[in-house]
Amino acid sequence: MGKKSKYTVDKKGYYGNFGGAYIPEMLYPNIEELRTKYLEIIAEPTFQDEFQKLLRDYVGRPTPLYLAERLSEKHGANIYLKREDLCHTGAHKINNTIGQIILARKLGKTKIIAETGAGQHGVATATVCALTGIECIVYMGEVDMARQRPNVERMRILGAEVRPAKSGSKTLKDATNEALRHWISDPWDTHYIIGSVVGPHPYPDMVARFQSVISEEIKWQLKDQTGNEDPDYVIACVGGGSNAIGAFYHYLDQPEVKLIAVEAGGEGVHSGKSAATTQLGKKGVLHGSKSLVMQTDDGQVIEPHSISAGLDYPGIGPIHAHLFESKRAKFLSATDEEAMKSGIQLSRLEGIIPAIESAHALAALDQLVFDPNDNIVINLSGRGDKDLETYIKWGRY
Ligand SMILES: *Cc1c(COP(=O)(O)O)cnc(C)c1O
């Protein structure tokens, strides 16, 4: 699960010009404990046994790699869907929270904290805490709690405490601040579960390793179905970038496999209502690492917009900033409108209603030109059940 490559993290915690651990002094002991121990713990056979067993029996892995014939016919190439939407709780996020909860226990931690924006990472965290009987506190902006009521109740049903963040704009950034404050005040028995390939080193690398199971499976599944484990394209949507790096991971050093990352263009990249970080962002520090960040000239973070909550993030994981700068991955964007149309199209052609995040990856099919023999893998990061209200409001189906 993890290998050396010029695209993975270096000894100092960097991906080229990006990454690192920009944290307050007070957090140093927590991050240092994690940094010095995570690789060793993840490599332990007892860790791997438990991780693999839960991925199989609890999450439902391996998830299928499905040749979508009607979608393929429509776009003139062989399109395979990696069905992360079939994971327990409806998306890839659970791969990471399972890994981190086992790690937390091995570190002797008895309490979990997390922050959540739309609530999806909060639900995935509350799920694994219920599974292991560990106390769970999820920080969520007060405004987000009102907007995402069903996820708040899901977390509560699962036994988590949801604490409202009442400062600032009362959204994700404020929830993150409160979670960090909690961790500083209670470092010894608490582990902080971050939900994407963001945050200070070693989080981006740790989360990427847990999600790399996605491309590990794609390799043997594609080989089984086509005789060749390497597709021509791998396409995934990017919020922080965890499902995308999971799908790219084992192809990073194979330049013949084209990697396509799709960001949320919102109402248009230059409309002022977008989350297309690589197109709009500048170098800066966000949530503890150096990356590309949507910010004003004087460094204020710009409020992002996307119709999908999971892509509504003003930054991008440092590994993706590096893949962008080094041109190893190609970054595209899809607007709200394009994503919604692609979500409806998949529903009609294949009987699969995708998460609106994943629909952004599907929208890339209209922006690329394929050879009829091309094999394309699209990472279908989640299912659309959570987005029903957004589909209904959009209305055009
Ligand atoms: C959270 C989420 C995303 C975005 O997060 P990444 O870390 O970029 O993968 C994408 N798709 C779904 C279904 C999500 O829940």
mmCIF file of C-alpha atoms and ligand atoms in Angstrom:
data_model
loop_
_atom_site.group_PDB
_atom_site.id
_atom_site.type_symbol
_atom_site.label_atom_id
_atom_site.label_comp_id
_atom_site.label_asym_id
_atom_site.label_seq_id
_atom_site.Cartn_x
_atom_site.Cartn_y
_atom_site.Cartn_z
ATOM 1 C CA MET A 1 0.000 0.000 0.000
ATOM 2 C CA GLY A 2 2.399 2.848 -0.627
ATOM 3 C CA LYS A 3 5.544 3.189 -2.643
ATOM 4 C CA LYS A 4 8.230 5.680 -3.548
ATOM 5 C CA SER A 5 7.626 7.881 -6.520
ATOM 6 C CA LYS A 6 8.461 11.440 -7.489
ATOM 7 C CA TYR A 7 4.790 12.173 -7.001
ATOM 8 C CA THR A 8 4.425 10.818 -3.475
ATOM 9 C CA VAL A 9 5.569 12.547 -0.319
ATOM 10 C CA ASP A 10 9.292 13.144 0.425
ATOM 11 C CA LYS A 11 11.018 12.700 3.792
ATOM 12 C CA LYS A 12 10.230 16.249 4.808
ATOM 13 C CA GLY A 13 6.525 15.953 4.085
ATOM 14 C CA TYR A 14 6.520 17.766 0.736
ATOM 15 C CA TYR A 15 5.227 17.099 -2.762
ATOM 16 C CA GLY A 16 7.517 19.295 -4.857
ATOM 17 C CA ASN A 17 6.763 22.837 -3.682
ATOM 18 C CA PHE A 18 3.684 21.853 -1.693
ATOM 19 C CA GLY A 19 2.808 20.179 1.594
ATOM 20 C CA GLY A 20 4.645 20.432 4.907
ATOM 21 C CA ALA A 21 3.161 20.956 8.353
ATOM 22 C CA TYR A 22 2.326 24.579 9.145
ATOM 23 C CA ILE A 23 0.839 24.217 12.594
ATOM 24 C CA PRO A 24 0.713 26.135 15.850
ATOM 25 C CA GLU A 25 3.465 25.209 18.323
ATOM 26 C CA MET A 26 0.864 23.701 20.637
ATOM 27 C CA LEU A 27 -0.096 21.040 18.071
ATOM 28 C CA TYR A 28 3.454 19.918 17.472
ATOM 29 C CA PRO A 29 3.391 16.936 19.892
ATOM 30 C CA ASN A 30 0.195 15.497 18.346
ATOM 31 C CA ILE A 31 1.405 15.783 14.767
ATOM 32 C CA GLU A 32 4.874 14.552 15.684
ATOM 33 C CA GLU A 33 3.458 11.439 17.355
ATOM 34 C CA LEU A 34 1.477 10.657 14.239
ATOM 35 C CA ARG A 35 4.367 11.417 11.898
ATOM 36 C CA THR A 36 6.843 9.173 13.686
ATOM 37 C CA LYS A 37 4.450 6.231 14.059
ATOM 38 C CA TYR A 38 1.997 6.071 11.165
ATOM 39 C CA LEU A 39 4.107 4.166 8.631
ATOM 40 C CA GLU A 40 5.202 1.568 11.113
ATOM 41 C CA ILE A 41 1.664 0.986 12.407
ATOM 42 C CA ILE A 42 0.137 0.772 8.932
ATOM 43 C CA ALA A 43 2.725 -1.848 7.958
ATOM 44 C CA GLU A 44 2.009 -4.090 10.980
ATOM 45 C CA PRO A 45 0.377 -7.382 9.970
ATOM 46 C CA THR A 46 -2.254 -6.972 12.709
ATOM 47 C CA PHE A 47 -3.186 -3.566 11.262
ATOM 48 C CA GLN A 48 -3.373 -4.930 7.736
ATOM 49 C CA ASP A 49 -5.413 -7.982 8.784
ATOM 50 C CA GLU A 50 -8.017 -5.847 10.489
ATOM 51 C CA PHE A 51 -8.061 -3.192 7.745
ATOM 52 C CA GLN A 52 -8.477 -5.725 4.929
ATOM 53 C CA LYS A 53 -11.114 -7.654 6.826
ATOM 54 C CA LEU A 54 -13.233 -4.575 7.538
ATOM 55 C CA LEU A 55 -12.865 -3.319 3.958
ATOM 56 C CA ARG A 56 -14.169 -6.673 2.770
ATOM 57 C CA ASP A 57 -16.865 -7.558 5.299
ATOM 58 C CA TYR A 58 -18.017 -4.121 6.460
ATOM 59 C CA VAL A 59 -17.397 -1.697 3.582
ATOM 60 C CA GLY A 60 -18.160 -4.288 0.898
ATOM 61 C CA ARG A 61 -14.883 -4.284 -1.023
ATOM 62 C CA PRO A 62 -13.800 -4.941 -3.644
ATOM 63 C CA THR A 63 -16.288 -2.562 -5.237
ATOM 64 C CA PRO A 64 -17.183 -3.612 -8.804
ATOM 65 C CA LEU A 65 -15.530 -2.245 -11.928
ATOM 66 C CA TYR A 66 -18.482 -1.997 -14.267
ATOM 67 C CA LEU A 67 -18.356 -1.659 -18.070
ATOM 68 C CA ALA A 68 -21.115 0.877 -18.718
ATOM 69 C CA GLU A 69 -22.197 -0.185 -22.209
ATOM 70 C CA ARG A 70 -24.824 2.417 -22.978
ATOM 71 C CA LEU A 71 -22.634 5.232 -21.672
ATOM 72 C CA SER A 72 -19.737 3.805 -23.714
ATOM 73 C CA GLU A 73 -21.822 3.783 -26.865
ATOM 74 C CA LYS A 74 -22.838 7.392 -26.277
ATOM 75 C CA HIS A 75 -19.236 8.608 -25.909
ATOM 76 C CA GLY A 76 -17.503 6.298 -28.368
ATOM 77 C CA ALA A 77 -15.029 4.539 -26.053
ATOM 78 C CA ASN A 78 -15.030 1.788 -23.411
ATOM 79 C CA ILE A 79 -16.103 3.405 -20.165
ATOM 80 C CA TYR A 80 -15.692 1.559 -16.892
ATOM 81 C CA LEU A 81 -17.180 2.850 -13.642
ATOM 82 C CA LYS A 82 -15.364 2.140 -10.381
ATOM 83 C CA ARG A 83 -18.325 1.716 -8.083
ATOM 84 C CA GLU A 84 -17.317 3.489 -4.857
ATOM 85 C CA ASP A 85 -20.984 4.467 -4.668
ATOM 86 C CA LEU A 86 -21.611 0.914 -3.475
ATOM 87 C CA CYS A 87 -19.420 1.302 -0.378
ATOM 88 C CA HIS A 88 -21.165 1.191 2.988
ATOM 89 C CA THR A 89 -22.442 4.731 3.759
ATOM 90 C CA GLY A 90 -22.516 5.548 0.043
ATOM 91 C CA ALA A 91 -19.077 6.889 -0.826
ATOM 92 C CA HIS A 92 -15.324 6.323 -0.715
ATOM 93 C CA LYS A 93 -14.875 8.334 2.508
ATOM 94 C CA ILE A 94 -15.323 5.217 4.656
ATOM 95 C CA ASN A 95 -12.060 3.682 3.309
ATOM 96 C CA ASN A 96 -10.154 6.438 5.090
ATOM 97 C CA THR A 97 -12.131 6.531 8.323
ATOM 98 C CA ILE A 98 -11.754 2.750 8.724
ATOM 99 C CA GLY A 99 -7.985 3.111 8.352
ATOM 100 C CA GLN A 100 -7.768 6.003 10.792
ATOM 101 C CA ILE A 101 -9.929 4.410 13.495
ATOM 102 C CA ILE A 102 -7.712 1.301 13.560
ATOM 103 C CA LEU A 103 -4.660 3.550 13.707
ATOM 104 C CA ALA A 104 -6.181 5.604 16.539
ATOM 105 C CA ARG A 105 -6.745 2.478 18.587
ATOM 106 C CA LYS A 106 -3.172 1.321 17.998
ATOM 107 C CA LEU A 107 -2.011 4.731 19.253
ATOM 108 C CA GLY A 108 -4.028 4.129 22.420
ATOM 109 C CA LYS A 109 -6.549 6.896 21.725
ATOM 110 C CA THR A 110 -9.987 6.657 23.314
ATOM 111 C CA LYS A 111 -11.710 9.638 21.740
ATOM 112 C CA ILE A 112 -12.214 10.855 18.170
ATOM 113 C CA ILE A 113 -12.810 14.361 16.926
ATOM 114 C CA ALA A 114 -13.562 15.460 13.369
ATOM 115 C CA GLU A 115 -14.844 18.468 11.500
ATOM 116 C CA THR A 116 -17.397 18.303 8.751
ATOM 117 C CA GLY A 117 -18.872 20.686 6.200
ATOM 118 C CA ALA A 118 -21.845 19.041 4.547
ATOM 119 C CA GLY A 119 -21.745 16.201 7.046
ATOM 120 C CA GLN A 120 -20.532 13.371 4.836
ATOM 121 C CA HIS A 121 -17.150 13.007 6.529
ATOM 122 C CA GLY A 122 -18.901 13.417 9.890
ATOM 123 C CA VAL A 123 -21.204 10.507 9.081
ATOM 124 C CA ALA A 124 -18.294 8.322 7.908
ATOM 125 C CA THR A 125 -16.455 9.139 11.150
ATOM 126 C CA ALA A 126 -19.491 8.569 13.393
ATOM 127 C CA THR A 127 -19.975 5.226 11.623
ATOM 128 C CA VAL A 128 -16.524 3.861 12.442
ATOM 129 C CA CYS A 129 -16.763 5.178 16.006
ATOM 130 C CA ALA A 130 -20.003 3.263 16.481
ATOM 131 C CA LEU A 131 -18.345 0.218 14.929
ATOM 132 C CA THR A 132 -15.488 0.319 17.441
ATOM 133 C CA GLY A 133 -17.307 1.776 20.454
ATOM 134 C CA ILE A 134 -15.165 4.911 20.580
ATOM 135 C CA GLU A 135 -16.469 8.307 21.734
ATOM 136 C CA CYS A 136 -17.014 10.708 18.815
ATOM 137 C CA ILE A 137 -17.319 14.487 18.710
ATOM 138 C CA VAL A 138 -17.962 16.154 15.365
ATOM 139 C CA TYR A 139 -17.600 19.917 14.931
ATOM 140 C CA MET A 140 -19.895 21.459 12.371
ATOM 141 C CA GLY A 141 -20.673 25.088 11.545
ATOM 142 C CA GLU A 142 -24.020 26.211 12.877
ATOM 143 C CA VAL A 143 -25.082 27.350 9.399
ATOM 144 C CA ASP A 144 -24.101 23.972 7.919
ATOM 145 C CA MET A 145 -26.032 22.154 10.646
ATOM 146 C CA ALA A 146 -29.203 23.956 9.614
ATOM 147 C CA ARG A 147 -28.537 23.269 5.902
ATOM 148 C CA GLN A 148 -27.656 19.593 6.364
ATOM 149 C CA ARG A 149 -30.139 18.443 8.942
ATOM 150 C CA PRO A 150 -30.406 14.778 7.806
ATOM 151 C CA ASN A 151 -26.641 14.259 8.201
ATOM 152 C CA VAL A 152 -26.721 15.859 11.658
ATOM 153 C CA GLU A 153 -29.417 13.387 12.690
ATOM 154 C CA ARG A 154 -27.537 10.485 11.081
ATOM 155 C CA MET A 155 -24.506 11.303 13.221
ATOM 156 C CA ARG A 156 -26.681 11.518 16.332
ATOM 157 C CA ILE A 157 -28.390 8.193 15.598
ATOM 158 C CA LEU A 158 -24.902 6.691 15.328
ATOM 159 C CA GLY A 159 -24.139 8.022 18.797
ATOM 160 C CA ALA A 160 -21.881 10.974 17.935
ATOM 161 C CA GLU A 161 -22.064 14.362 19.599
ATOM 162 C CA VAL A 162 -22.389 17.159 17.038
ATOM 163 C CA ARG A 163 -20.957 20.418 18.375
ATOM 164 C CA PRO A 164 -21.968 23.619 16.594
ATOM 165 C CA ALA A 165 -19.201 26.034 15.587
ATOM 166 C CA LYS A 166 -20.651 29.459 16.271
ATOM 167 C CA SER A 167 -17.765 31.735 15.294
ATOM 168 C CA GLY A 168 -17.038 33.512 11.995
ATOM 169 C CA SER A 169 -19.140 32.414 9.033
ATOM 170 C CA LYS A 170 -20.286 29.352 11.060
ATOM 171 C CA THR A 171 -19.201 26.968 8.282
ATOM 172 C CA LEU A 172 -16.411 24.447 7.600
ATOM 173 C CA LYS A 173 -13.446 26.732 8.308
ATOM 174 C CA ASP A 174 -14.850 27.626 11.737
ATOM 175 C CA ALA A 175 -15.588 23.967 12.510
ATOM 176 C CA THR A 176 -11.960 23.165 11.616
ATOM 177 C CA ASN A 177 -10.690 25.868 13.962
ATOM 178 C CA GLU A 178 -12.800 24.560 16.837
ATOM 179 C CA ALA A 179 -11.721 20.969 16.235
ATOM 180 C CA LEU A 180 -8.069 22.061 16.290
ATOM 181 C CA ARG A 181 -8.647 24.020 19.486
ATOM 182 C CA HIS A 182 -10.178 20.900 21.035
ATOM 183 C CA TRP A 183 -7.210 18.795 19.980
ATOM 184 C CA ILE A 184 -4.729 21.246 21.491
ATOM 185 C CA SER A 185 -6.564 21.151 24.809
ATOM 186 C CA ASP A 186 -6.984 17.379 24.837
ATOM 187 C CA PRO A 187 -4.033 15.851 22.941
ATOM 188 C CA TRP A 188 -3.257 12.692 24.889
ATOM 189 C CA ASP A 189 -6.321 10.531 24.451
ATOM 190 C CA THR A 190 -7.754 12.097 21.277
ATOM 191 C CA HIS A 191 -7.186 11.410 17.583
ATOM 192 C CA TYR A 192 -8.339 13.905 14.948
ATOM 193 C CA ILE A 193 -9.719 12.228 11.803
ATOM 194 C CA ILE A 194 -9.255 14.412 8.712
ATOM 195 C CA GLY A 195 -11.454 13.478 5.761
ATOM 196 C CA SER A 196 -9.417 14.235 2.650
ATOM 197 C CA VAL A 197 -5.790 14.484 1.454
ATOM 198 C CA VAL A 198 -5.445 17.860 3.166
ATOM 199 C CA GLY A 199 -4.051 19.077 6.484
ATOM 200 C CA PRO A 200 -0.477 18.996 7.811
ATOM 201 C CA HIS A 201 1.914 16.164 6.950
ATOM 202 C CA PRO A 202 1.440 13.208 7.514
ATOM 203 C CA TYR A 203 -2.322 13.444 6.913
ATOM 204 C CA PRO A 204 -2.263 13.809 3.102
ATOM 205 C CA ASP A 205 0.040 10.810 2.718
ATOM 206 C CA MET A 206 -1.845 8.713 5.277
ATOM 207 C CA VAL A 207 -5.232 9.366 3.675
ATOM 208 C CA ALA A 208 -3.816 8.718 0.174
ATOM 209 C CA ARG A 209 -2.504 5.334 1.323
ATOM 210 C CA PHE A 210 -5.885 4.344 2.758
ATOM 211 C CA GLN A 211 -7.676 5.390 -0.435
ATOM 212 C CA SER A 212 -5.091 3.757 -2.719
ATOM 213 C CA VAL A 213 -7.081 0.519 -2.414
ATOM 214 C CA ILE A 214 -9.237 1.983 -5.211
ATOM 215 C CA SER A 215 -6.504 1.857 -7.887
ATOM 216 C CA GLU A 216 -5.098 -1.363 -6.455
ATOM 217 C CA GLU A 217 -8.443 -2.979 -7.277
ATOM 218 C CA ILE A 218 -8.827 -1.213 -10.642
ATOM 219 C CA LYS A 219 -5.548 -2.789 -11.787
ATOM 220 C CA TRP A 220 -6.536 -6.411 -11.282
ATOM 221 C CA GLN A 221 -10.161 -5.882 -12.222
ATOM 222 C CA LEU A 222 -9.284 -4.248 -15.534
ATOM 223 C CA LYS A 223 -6.743 -6.988 -16.218
ATOM 224 C CA ASP A 224 -9.442 -9.617 -15.573
ATOM 225 C CA GLN A 225 -11.831 -7.897 -17.961
ATOM 226 C CA THR A 226 -9.542 -6.674 -20.761
ATOM 227 C CA GLY A 227 -6.224 -8.471 -20.315
ATOM 228 C CA ASN A 228 -4.479 -5.144 -19.609
ATOM 229 C CA GLU A 229 -4.338 -3.541 -16.180
ATOM 230 C CA ASP A 230 -3.646 -0.066 -17.551
ATOM 231 C CA PRO A 231 -6.465 2.106 -18.877
ATOM 232 C CA ASP A 232 -5.878 5.028 -21.239
ATOM 233 C CA TYR A 233 -7.567 7.454 -18.858
ATOM 234 C CA VAL A 234 -8.494 7.608 -15.174
ATOM 235 C CA ILE A 235 -10.988 10.365 -14.405
ATOM 236 C CA ALA A 236 -12.089 11.585 -10.959
ATOM 237 C CA CYS A 237 -13.618 14.646 -9.321
ATOM 238 C CA VAL A 238 -11.548 16.697 -6.865
ATOM 239 C CA GLY A 239 -12.669 18.473 -3.728
ATOM 240 C CA GLY A 240 -9.734 17.982 -1.363
ATOM 241 C CA GLY A 241 -8.700 15.142 -3.646
ATOM 242 C CA SER A 242 -8.973 11.866 -1.718
ATOM 243 C CA ASN A 243 -11.086 9.837 -4.154
ATOM 244 C CA ALA A 244 -9.003 11.140 -7.070
ATOM 245 C CA ILE A 245 -5.659 10.202 -5.522
ATOM 246 C CA GLY A 246 -7.096 6.819 -4.554
ATOM 247 C CA ALA A 247 -7.945 6.199 -8.209
ATOM 248 C CA PHE A 248 -4.621 7.632 -9.510
ATOM 249 C CA TYR A 249 -2.233 6.221 -6.907
ATOM 250 C CA HIS A 250 -0.926 3.059 -8.556
ATOM 251 C CA TYR A 251 -0.731 4.791 -11.947
ATOM 252 C CA LEU A 252 1.281 7.836 -10.871
ATOM 253 C CA ASP A 253 4.528 6.536 -12.372
ATOM 254 C CA GLN A 254 2.974 5.347 -15.628
ATOM 255 C CA PRO A 255 2.817 8.439 -17.844
ATOM 256 C CA GLU A 256 0.978 6.497 -20.562
ATOM 257 C CA VAL A 257 -2.063 6.405 -18.261
ATOM 258 C CA LYS A 258 -3.639 9.865 -18.516
ATOM 259 C CA LEU A 259 -4.906 11.202 -15.206
ATOM 260 C CA ILE A 260 -7.809 13.653 -15.372
ATOM 261 C CA ALA A 261 -8.921 15.613 -12.296
ATOM 262 C CA VAL A 262 -12.197 17.509 -12.495
ATOM 263 C CA GLU A 263 -12.853 20.510 -10.281
ATOM 264 C CA ALA A 264 -16.127 22.265 -9.603
ATOM 265 C CA GLY A 265 -16.580 25.176 -11.996
ATOM 266 C CA GLY A 266 -19.689 26.305 -10.119
ATOM 267 C CA GLU A 267 -21.576 28.915 -12.108
ATOM 268 C CA GLY A 268 -18.497 29.399 -14.324
ATOM 269 C CA VAL A 269 -14.811 29.526 -13.432
ATOM 270 C CA HIS A 270 -14.707 33.329 -13.638
ATOM 271 C CA SER A 271 -18.213 34.001 -12.320
ATOM 272 C CA GLY A 272 -17.041 34.608 -8.759
ATOM 273 C CA LYS A 273 -19.052 31.519 -7.774
ATOM 274 C CA SER A 274 -16.717 28.603 -8.353
ATOM 275 C CA ALA A 275 -14.413 26.143 -6.612
ATOM 276 C CA ALA A 276 -11.899 25.581 -9.435
ATOM 277 C CA THR A 277 -8.832 25.888 -7.224
ATOM 278 C CA THR A 278 -6.067 25.126 -9.736
ATOM 279 C CA GLN A 279 -7.426 27.738 -12.135
ATOM 280 C CA LEU A 280 -8.083 30.442 -9.560
ATOM 281 C CA GLY A 281 -5.769 29.613 -6.670
ATOM 282 C CA LYS A 282 -2.391 30.960 -5.657
ATOM 283 C CA LYS A 283 0.260 29.438 -3.427
ATOM 284 C CA GLY A 284 -0.694 29.732 0.194
ATOM 285 C CA VAL A 285 -1.177 27.859 3.452
ATOM 286 C CA LEU A 286 -4.572 26.396 4.278
ATOM 287 C CA HIS A 287 -5.421 23.924 7.051
ATOM 288 C CA GLY A 288 -1.786 23.284 7.881
ATOM 289 C CA SER A 289 -0.174 22.699 4.507
ATOM 290 C CA LYS A 290 1.183 24.729 1.608
ATOM 291 C CA SER A 291 -0.902 24.306 -1.496
ATOM 292 C CA LEU A 292 -2.987 26.226 -3.998
ATOM 293 C CA VAL A 293 -5.675 28.285 -2.300
ATOM 294 C CA MET A 294 -8.439 30.538 -3.603
ATOM 295 C CA GLN A 295 -7.563 33.832 -1.948
ATOM 296 C CA THR A 296 -7.587 37.587 -2.403
ATOM 297 C CA ASP A 297 -4.380 39.543 -3.073
ATOM 298 C CA ASP A 298 -3.965 40.111 0.644
ATOM 299 C CA GLY A 299 -4.419 36.439 1.461
ATOM 300 C CA GLN A 300 -8.049 36.267 2.615
ATOM 301 C CA VAL A 301 -9.599 32.926 1.689
ATOM 302 C CA ILE A 302 -12.340 33.345 -0.917
ATOM 303 C CA GLU A 303 -15.650 31.617 -0.169
ATOM 304 C CA PRO A 304 -15.996 28.850 -2.792
ATOM 305 C CA HIS A 305 -19.179 27.754 -4.521
ATOM 306 C CA SER A 306 -20.299 24.449 -5.985
ATOM 307 C CA ILE A 307 -23.687 22.807 -6.306
ATOM 308 C CA SER A 308 -22.072 19.745 -4.699
ATOM 309 C CA ALA A 309 -21.179 20.115 -1.040
ATOM 310 C CA GLY A 310 -18.206 17.752 -1.310
ATOM 311 C CA LEU A 311 -16.412 19.915 -3.894
ATOM 312 C CA ASP A 312 -17.171 23.219 -2.182
ATOM 313 C CA TYR A 313 -13.639 23.740 -0.806
ATOM 314 C CA PRO A 314 -11.273 26.705 -1.397
ATOM 315 C CA GLY A 315 -8.114 24.568 -1.494
ATOM 316 C CA ILE A 316 -6.816 21.291 -2.865
ATOM 317 C CA GLY A 317 -4.570 18.631 -1.345
ATOM 318 C CA PRO A 318 -0.832 19.374 -1.783
ATOM 319 C CA ILE A 319 -0.290 16.242 -3.863
ATOM 320 C CA HIS A 320 -2.777 17.574 -6.420
ATOM 321 C CA ALA A 321 -1.112 20.990 -6.456
ATOM 322 C CA HIS A 322 2.063 19.076 -7.357
ATOM 323 C CA LEU A 323 0.344 16.920 -10.002
ATOM 324 C CA PHE A 324 -1.003 20.157 -11.485
ATOM 325 C CA GLU A 325 2.296 22.038 -11.425
ATOM 326 C CA SER A 326 4.282 19.077 -12.777
ATOM 327 C CA LYS A 327 1.546 18.501 -15.395
ATOM 328 C CA ARG A 328 1.312 14.809 -14.470
ATOM 329 C CA ALA A 329 -2.458 15.213 -14.184
ATOM 330 C CA LYS A 330 -4.669 17.331 -16.396
ATOM 331 C CA PHE A 331 -7.142 19.518 -14.518
ATOM 332 C CA LEU A 332 -10.523 20.286 -16.029
ATOM 333 C CA SER A 333 -13.610 21.851 -14.535
ATOM 334 C CA ALA A 334 -17.318 21.194 -14.907
ATOM 335 C CA THR A 335 -20.020 23.724 -14.075
ATOM 336 C CA ASP A 336 -23.025 23.042 -11.859
ATOM 337 C CA GLU A 337 -25.139 22.809 -14.997
ATOM 338 C CA GLU A 338 -22.799 20.396 -16.796
ATOM 339 C CA ALA A 339 -22.554 18.167 -13.728
ATOM 340 C CA MET A 340 -26.333 18.028 -13.241
ATOM 341 C CA LYS A 341 -26.863 17.098 -16.899
ATOM 342 C CA SER A 342 -24.248 14.349 -16.645
ATOM 343 C CA GLY A 343 -25.857 13.039 -13.445
ATOM 344 C CA ILE A 344 -29.226 12.764 -15.159
ATOM 345 C CA GLN A 345 -27.596 11.196 -18.217
ATOM 346 C CA LEU A 346 -25.992 8.434 -16.148
ATOM 347 C CA SER A 347 -29.294 7.811 -14.369
ATOM 348 C CA ARG A 348 -31.084 7.379 -17.708
ATOM 349 C CA LEU A 349 -28.415 5.362 -19.505
ATOM 350 C CA GLU A 350 -27.247 3.065 -16.733
ATOM 351 C CA GLY A 351 -29.816 3.146 -13.918
ATOM 352 C CA ILE A 352 -27.263 4.678 -11.551
ATOM 353 C CA ILE A 353 -28.028 8.007 -9.855
ATOM 354 C CA PRO A 354 -24.584 9.391 -8.984
ATOM 355 C CA ALA A 355 -23.545 11.804 -6.234
ATOM 356 C CA ILE A 356 -23.331 15.273 -7.769
ATOM 357 C CA GLU A 357 -19.616 15.309 -6.938
ATOM 358 C CA SER A 358 -19.115 12.202 -9.071
ATOM 359 C CA ALA A 359 -21.259 13.720 -11.831
ATOM 360 C CA HIS A 360 -18.484 16.318 -12.301
ATOM 361 C CA ALA A 361 -16.120 13.491 -13.294
ATOM 362 C CA LEU A 362 -18.713 12.199 -15.761
ATOM 363 C CA ALA A 363 -19.013 15.678 -17.298
ATOM 364 C CA ALA A 364 -15.359 15.430 -18.405
ATOM 365 C CA LEU A 365 -16.497 12.889 -21.022
ATOM 366 C CA ASP A 366 -17.883 15.814 -23.052
ATOM 367 C CA GLN A 367 -14.547 17.681 -22.927
ATOM 368 C CA LEU A 368 -12.175 14.953 -24.086
ATOM 369 C CA VAL A 369 -11.720 13.340 -27.493
ATOM 370 C CA PHE A 370 -11.357 9.561 -27.397
ATOM 371 C CA ASP A 371 -10.215 6.835 -29.711
ATOM 372 C CA PRO A 372 -12.894 4.099 -30.044
ATOM 373 C CA ASN A 373 -10.518 1.558 -28.463
ATOM 374 C CA ASP A 374 -9.681 3.697 -25.445
ATOM 375 C CA ASN A 375 -10.369 2.208 -22.022
ATOM 376 C CA ILE A 376 -11.529 4.844 -19.585
ATOM 377 C CA VAL A 377 -12.039 4.400 -15.866
ATOM 378 C CA ILE A 378 -14.252 6.911 -14.079
ATOM 379 C CA ASN A 379 -14.200 6.858 -10.310
ATOM 380 C CA LEU A 380 -17.838 7.014 -9.241
ATOM 381 C CA SER A 381 -17.061 8.382 -5.784
ATOM 382 C CA GLY A 382 -20.566 8.256 -4.330
ATOM 383 C CA ARG A 383 -24.264 7.625 -4.807
ATOM 384 C CA GLY A 384 -26.929 10.263 -5.324
ATOM 385 C CA ASP A 385 -29.318 9.422 -2.481
ATOM 386 C CA LYS A 386 -27.975 12.308 -0.388
ATOM 387 C CA ASP A 387 -28.488 14.695 -3.320
ATOM 388 C CA LEU A 388 -32.099 13.962 -4.078
ATOM 389 C CA GLU A 389 -33.230 17.382 -2.944
ATOM 390 C CA THR A 390 -30.672 19.080 -5.221
ATOM 391 C CA TYR A 391 -31.833 16.975 -8.172
ATOM 392 C CA ILE A 392 -35.456 17.874 -7.394
ATOM 393 C CA LYS A 393 -34.688 21.589 -7.121
ATOM 394 C CA TRP A 394 -32.772 21.508 -10.403
ATOM 395 C CA GLY A 395 -35.867 19.870 -11.846
ATOM 396 C CA ARG A 396 -34.920 19.254 -15.470
ATOM 397 C CA TYR A 397 -35.310 15.505 -15.839
HETATM 398 C C1 LIG B 1 -16.541 14.198 -0.055
HETATM 399 C C2 LIG B 1 -16.821 13.701 -1.407
HETATM 400 C C3 LIG B 1 -16.031 14.065 -2.515
HETATM 401 C C4 LIG B 1 -14.901 15.050 -2.424
HETATM 402 O O1 LIG B 1 -13.858 14.703 -1.582
HETATM 403 P P1 LIG B 1 -12.443 14.216 -2.144
HETATM 404 O O2 LIG B 1 -11.570 14.203 -0.945
HETATM 405 O O3 LIG B 1 -12.012 15.206 -3.177
HETATM 406 O O4 LIG B 1 -12.646 12.873 -2.725
HETATM 407 C C5 LIG B 1 -16.315 13.519 -3.758
HETATM 408 N N1 LIG B 1 -17.345 12.673 -3.926
HETATM 409 C C6 LIG B 1 -18.149 12.307 -2.893
HETATM 410 C C7 LIG B 1 -19.275 11.381 -3.155
HETATM 411 C C8 LIG B 1 -17.913 12.803 -1.611
HETATM 412 O O5 LIG B 1 -18.701 12.437 -0.598
#
